[in-house]
PDB file of C-alpha atoms in Angstrom:
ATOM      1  CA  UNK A1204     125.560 -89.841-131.579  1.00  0.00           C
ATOM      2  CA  UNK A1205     129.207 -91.564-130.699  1.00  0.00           C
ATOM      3  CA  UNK A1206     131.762 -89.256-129.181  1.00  0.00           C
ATOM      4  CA  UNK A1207     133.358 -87.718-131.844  1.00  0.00           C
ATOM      5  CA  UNK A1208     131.588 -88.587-135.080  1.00  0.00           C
ATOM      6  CA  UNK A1209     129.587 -86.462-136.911  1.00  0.00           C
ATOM      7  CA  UNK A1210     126.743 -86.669-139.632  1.00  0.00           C
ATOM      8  CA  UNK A1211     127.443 -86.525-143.087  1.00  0.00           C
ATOM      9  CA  UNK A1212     125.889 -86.669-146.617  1.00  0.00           C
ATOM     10  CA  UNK A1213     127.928 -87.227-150.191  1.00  0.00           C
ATOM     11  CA  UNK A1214     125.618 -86.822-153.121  1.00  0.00           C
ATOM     12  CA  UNK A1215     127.875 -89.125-155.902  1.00  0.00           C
ATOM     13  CA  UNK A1216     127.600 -88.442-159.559  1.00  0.00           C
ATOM     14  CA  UNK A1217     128.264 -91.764-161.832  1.00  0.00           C
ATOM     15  CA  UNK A1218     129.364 -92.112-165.609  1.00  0.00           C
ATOM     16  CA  UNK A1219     126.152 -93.543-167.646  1.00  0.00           C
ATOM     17  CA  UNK A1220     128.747 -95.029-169.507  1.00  0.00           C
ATOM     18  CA  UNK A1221     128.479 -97.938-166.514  1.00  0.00           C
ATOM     19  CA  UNK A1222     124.945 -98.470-166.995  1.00  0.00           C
ATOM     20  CA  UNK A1223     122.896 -99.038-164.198  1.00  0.00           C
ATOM     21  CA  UNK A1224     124.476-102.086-163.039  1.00  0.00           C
ATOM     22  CA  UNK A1225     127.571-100.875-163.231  1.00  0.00           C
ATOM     23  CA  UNK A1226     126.611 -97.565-161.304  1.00  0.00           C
ATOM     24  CA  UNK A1227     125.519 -99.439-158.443  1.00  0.00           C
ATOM     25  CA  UNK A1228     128.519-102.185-158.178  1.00  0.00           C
ATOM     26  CA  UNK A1229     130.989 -98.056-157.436  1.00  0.00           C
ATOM     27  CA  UNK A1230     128.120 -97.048-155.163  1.00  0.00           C
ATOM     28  CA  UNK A1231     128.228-100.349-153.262  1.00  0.00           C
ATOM     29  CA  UNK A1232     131.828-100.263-153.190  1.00  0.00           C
ATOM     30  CA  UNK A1233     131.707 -96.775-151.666  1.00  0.00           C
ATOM     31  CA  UNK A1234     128.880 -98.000-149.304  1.00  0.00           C
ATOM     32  CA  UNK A1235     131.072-100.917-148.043  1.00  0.00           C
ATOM     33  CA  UNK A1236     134.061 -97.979-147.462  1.00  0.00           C
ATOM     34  CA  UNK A1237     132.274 -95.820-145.368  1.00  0.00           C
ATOM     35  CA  UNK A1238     130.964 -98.385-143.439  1.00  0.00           C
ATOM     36  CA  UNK A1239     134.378 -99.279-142.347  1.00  0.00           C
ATOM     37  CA  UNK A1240     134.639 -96.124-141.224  1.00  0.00           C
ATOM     38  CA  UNK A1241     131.523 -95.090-139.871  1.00  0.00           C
ATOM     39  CA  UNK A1242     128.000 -95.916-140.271  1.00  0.00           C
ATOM     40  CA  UNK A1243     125.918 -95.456-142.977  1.00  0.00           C
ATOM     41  CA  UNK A1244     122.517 -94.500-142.218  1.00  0.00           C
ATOM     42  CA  UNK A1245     120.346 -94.171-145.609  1.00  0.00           C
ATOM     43  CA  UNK A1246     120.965 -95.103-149.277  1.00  0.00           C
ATOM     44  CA  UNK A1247     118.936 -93.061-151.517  1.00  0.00           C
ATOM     45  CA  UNK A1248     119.284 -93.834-155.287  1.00  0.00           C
ATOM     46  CA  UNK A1249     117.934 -90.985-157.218  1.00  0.00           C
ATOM     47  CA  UNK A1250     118.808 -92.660-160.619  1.00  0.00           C
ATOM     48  CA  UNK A1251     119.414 -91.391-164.163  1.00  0.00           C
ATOM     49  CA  UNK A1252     119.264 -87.669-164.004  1.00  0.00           C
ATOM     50  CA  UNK A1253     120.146 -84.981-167.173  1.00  0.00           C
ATOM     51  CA  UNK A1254     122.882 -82.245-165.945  1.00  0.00           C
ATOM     52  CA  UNK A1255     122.028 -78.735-166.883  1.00  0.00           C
ATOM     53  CA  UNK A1256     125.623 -79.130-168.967  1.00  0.00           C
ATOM     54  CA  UNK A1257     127.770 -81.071-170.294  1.00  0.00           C
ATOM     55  CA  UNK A1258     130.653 -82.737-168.266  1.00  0.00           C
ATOM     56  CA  UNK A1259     133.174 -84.703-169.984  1.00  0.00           C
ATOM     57  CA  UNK A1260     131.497 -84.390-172.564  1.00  0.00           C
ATOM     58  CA  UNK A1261     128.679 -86.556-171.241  1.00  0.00           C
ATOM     59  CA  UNK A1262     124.829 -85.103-170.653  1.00  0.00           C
ATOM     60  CA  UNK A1263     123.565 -87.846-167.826  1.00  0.00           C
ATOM     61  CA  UNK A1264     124.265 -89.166-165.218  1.00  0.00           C
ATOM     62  CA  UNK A1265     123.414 -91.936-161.867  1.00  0.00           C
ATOM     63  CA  UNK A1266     122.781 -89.744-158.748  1.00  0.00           C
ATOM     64  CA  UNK A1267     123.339 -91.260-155.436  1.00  0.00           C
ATOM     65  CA  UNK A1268     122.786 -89.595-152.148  1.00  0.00           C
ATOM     66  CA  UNK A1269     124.068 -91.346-149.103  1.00  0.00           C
ATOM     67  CA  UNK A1270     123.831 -90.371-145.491  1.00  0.00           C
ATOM     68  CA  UNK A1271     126.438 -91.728-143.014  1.00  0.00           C
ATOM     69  CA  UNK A1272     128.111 -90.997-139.596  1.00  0.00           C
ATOM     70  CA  UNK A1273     131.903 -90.806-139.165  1.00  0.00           C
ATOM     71  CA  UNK A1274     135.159 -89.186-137.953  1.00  0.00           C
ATOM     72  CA  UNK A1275     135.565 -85.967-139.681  1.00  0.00           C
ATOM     73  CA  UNK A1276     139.419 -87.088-140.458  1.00  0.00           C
ATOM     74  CA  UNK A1277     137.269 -90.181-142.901  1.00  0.00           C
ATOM     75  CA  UNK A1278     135.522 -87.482-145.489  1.00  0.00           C
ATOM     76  CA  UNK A1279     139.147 -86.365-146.491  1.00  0.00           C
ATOM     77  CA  UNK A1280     140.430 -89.946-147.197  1.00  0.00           C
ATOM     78  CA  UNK A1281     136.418 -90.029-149.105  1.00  0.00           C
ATOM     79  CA  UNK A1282     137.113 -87.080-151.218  1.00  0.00           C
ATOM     80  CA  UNK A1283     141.014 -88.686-152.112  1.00  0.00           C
ATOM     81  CA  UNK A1284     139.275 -91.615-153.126  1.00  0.00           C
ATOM     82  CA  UNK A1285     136.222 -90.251-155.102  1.00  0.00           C
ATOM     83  CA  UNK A1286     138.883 -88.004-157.110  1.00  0.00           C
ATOM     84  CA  UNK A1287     141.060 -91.022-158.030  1.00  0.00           C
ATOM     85  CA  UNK A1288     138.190 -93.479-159.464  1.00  0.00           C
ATOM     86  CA  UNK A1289     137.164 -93.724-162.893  1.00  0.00           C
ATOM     87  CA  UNK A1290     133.340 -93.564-163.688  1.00  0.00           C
ATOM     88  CA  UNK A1291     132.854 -90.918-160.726  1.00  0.00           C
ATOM     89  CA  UNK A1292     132.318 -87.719-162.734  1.00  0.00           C
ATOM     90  CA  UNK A1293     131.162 -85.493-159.798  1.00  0.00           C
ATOM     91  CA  UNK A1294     130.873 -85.493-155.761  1.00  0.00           C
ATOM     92  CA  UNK A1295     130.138 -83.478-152.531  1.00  0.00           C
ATOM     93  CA  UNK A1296     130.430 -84.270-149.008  1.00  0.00           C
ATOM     94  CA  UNK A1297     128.224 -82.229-146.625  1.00  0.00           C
ATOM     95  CA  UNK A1298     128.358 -82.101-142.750  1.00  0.00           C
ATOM     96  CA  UNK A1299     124.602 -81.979-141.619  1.00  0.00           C
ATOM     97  CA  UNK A1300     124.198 -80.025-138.358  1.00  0.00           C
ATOM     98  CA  UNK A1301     122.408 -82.268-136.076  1.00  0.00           C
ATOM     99  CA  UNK A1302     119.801 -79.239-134.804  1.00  0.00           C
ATOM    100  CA  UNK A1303     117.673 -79.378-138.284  1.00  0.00           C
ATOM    101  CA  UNK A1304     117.378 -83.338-137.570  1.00  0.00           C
ATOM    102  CA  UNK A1305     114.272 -83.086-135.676  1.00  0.00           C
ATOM    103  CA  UNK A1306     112.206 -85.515-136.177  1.00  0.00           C
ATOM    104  CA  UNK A1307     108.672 -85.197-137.433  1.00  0.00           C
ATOM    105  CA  UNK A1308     107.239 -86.349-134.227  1.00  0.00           C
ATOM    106  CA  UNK A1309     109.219 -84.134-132.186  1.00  0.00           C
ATOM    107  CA  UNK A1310     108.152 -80.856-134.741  1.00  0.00           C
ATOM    108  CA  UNK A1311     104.550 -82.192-134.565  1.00  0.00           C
ATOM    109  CA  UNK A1312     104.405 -81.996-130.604  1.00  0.00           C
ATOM    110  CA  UNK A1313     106.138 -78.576-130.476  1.00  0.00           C
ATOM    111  CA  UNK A1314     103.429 -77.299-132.638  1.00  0.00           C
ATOM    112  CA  UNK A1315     100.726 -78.724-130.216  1.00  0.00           C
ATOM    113  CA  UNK A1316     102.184 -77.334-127.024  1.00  0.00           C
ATOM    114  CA  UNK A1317     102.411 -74.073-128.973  1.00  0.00           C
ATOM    115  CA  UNK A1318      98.849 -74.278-129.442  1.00  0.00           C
ATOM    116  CA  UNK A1319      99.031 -74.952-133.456  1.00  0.00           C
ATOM    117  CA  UNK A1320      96.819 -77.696-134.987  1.00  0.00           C
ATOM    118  CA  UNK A1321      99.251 -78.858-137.725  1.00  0.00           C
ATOM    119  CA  UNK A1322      97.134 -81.252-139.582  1.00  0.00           C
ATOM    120  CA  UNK A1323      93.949 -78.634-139.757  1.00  0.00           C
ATOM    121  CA  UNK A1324      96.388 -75.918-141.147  1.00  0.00           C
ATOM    122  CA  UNK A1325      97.519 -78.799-143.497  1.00  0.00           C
ATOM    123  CA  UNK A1326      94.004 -79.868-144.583  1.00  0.00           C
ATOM    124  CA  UNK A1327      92.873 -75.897-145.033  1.00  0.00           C
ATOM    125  CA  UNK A1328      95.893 -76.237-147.595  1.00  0.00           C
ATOM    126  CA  UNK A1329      94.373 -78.700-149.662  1.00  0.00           C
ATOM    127  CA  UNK A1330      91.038 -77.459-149.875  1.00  0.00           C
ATOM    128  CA  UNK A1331      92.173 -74.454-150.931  1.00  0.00           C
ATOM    129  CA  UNK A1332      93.943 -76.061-153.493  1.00  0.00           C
ATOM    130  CA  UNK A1333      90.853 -78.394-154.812  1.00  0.00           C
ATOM    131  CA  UNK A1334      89.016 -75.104-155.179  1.00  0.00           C
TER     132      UNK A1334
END
């Protein structure tokens, strides 16, 4: 990780009103921003979802969860701009603490120098299940 930057996630809530093409042209556009400032890392377009209540009067929505890394004076200038577009109906910006980032690889070889057989505990789970 670059001196100074830090790992984010913004979870962005889009008017169906755009439609789906429409939805992705003001995620794009707030792809392109953060990549100015940063560097996004995943895209992950969870698409049309029902909210549990209305907002604006609208039930649905386009969910978009994107992961990026940046300066932590960027997610301000984010939130100014996510508050000031039309079609963005609801946002959050989350700092992801780098010590839960593990990756599977690394969890799966702690487990074997620990003496734990992950994928026999794993395939006793299914059995069970099938049974």
């Amino acid at each position: 990780m670059a001196e100074g930057k830090n790992l984010y996630e913004t979870v962005i809530v889009t008017s169906a009103k755009l439609g789906e093409e429409g939805s992705a042209a003001l995620v794009e556009r707030f792809k392109n921003l953060i990549a100015e400032h940063g560097t996004v890392q995943n895209v992950d377009d969870w698409g049309k979802r029902r909210f549990a209540y209305p907002i604006e009067k609208q039930t649905e929505g386009y969910y978009t969860l994107i992961s990026f890394e940046s300066g932590p004076e960027f997610t301000a200038e984010l939130d100014r701009r996510y508050q000031i577009t039309d079609g963005i109906m609801r946002t959050l910006i989350v700092k992801r603490d780098p010590r839960h980032l593990a990756k599977p690889q690394q969890r799966a070889q702690k487990s074997e120098e620990a003496g734990i057989d992950v994928e026999a505990i794993a395939a006793e789970a299914v059995e069970e299940t099938a049974e």
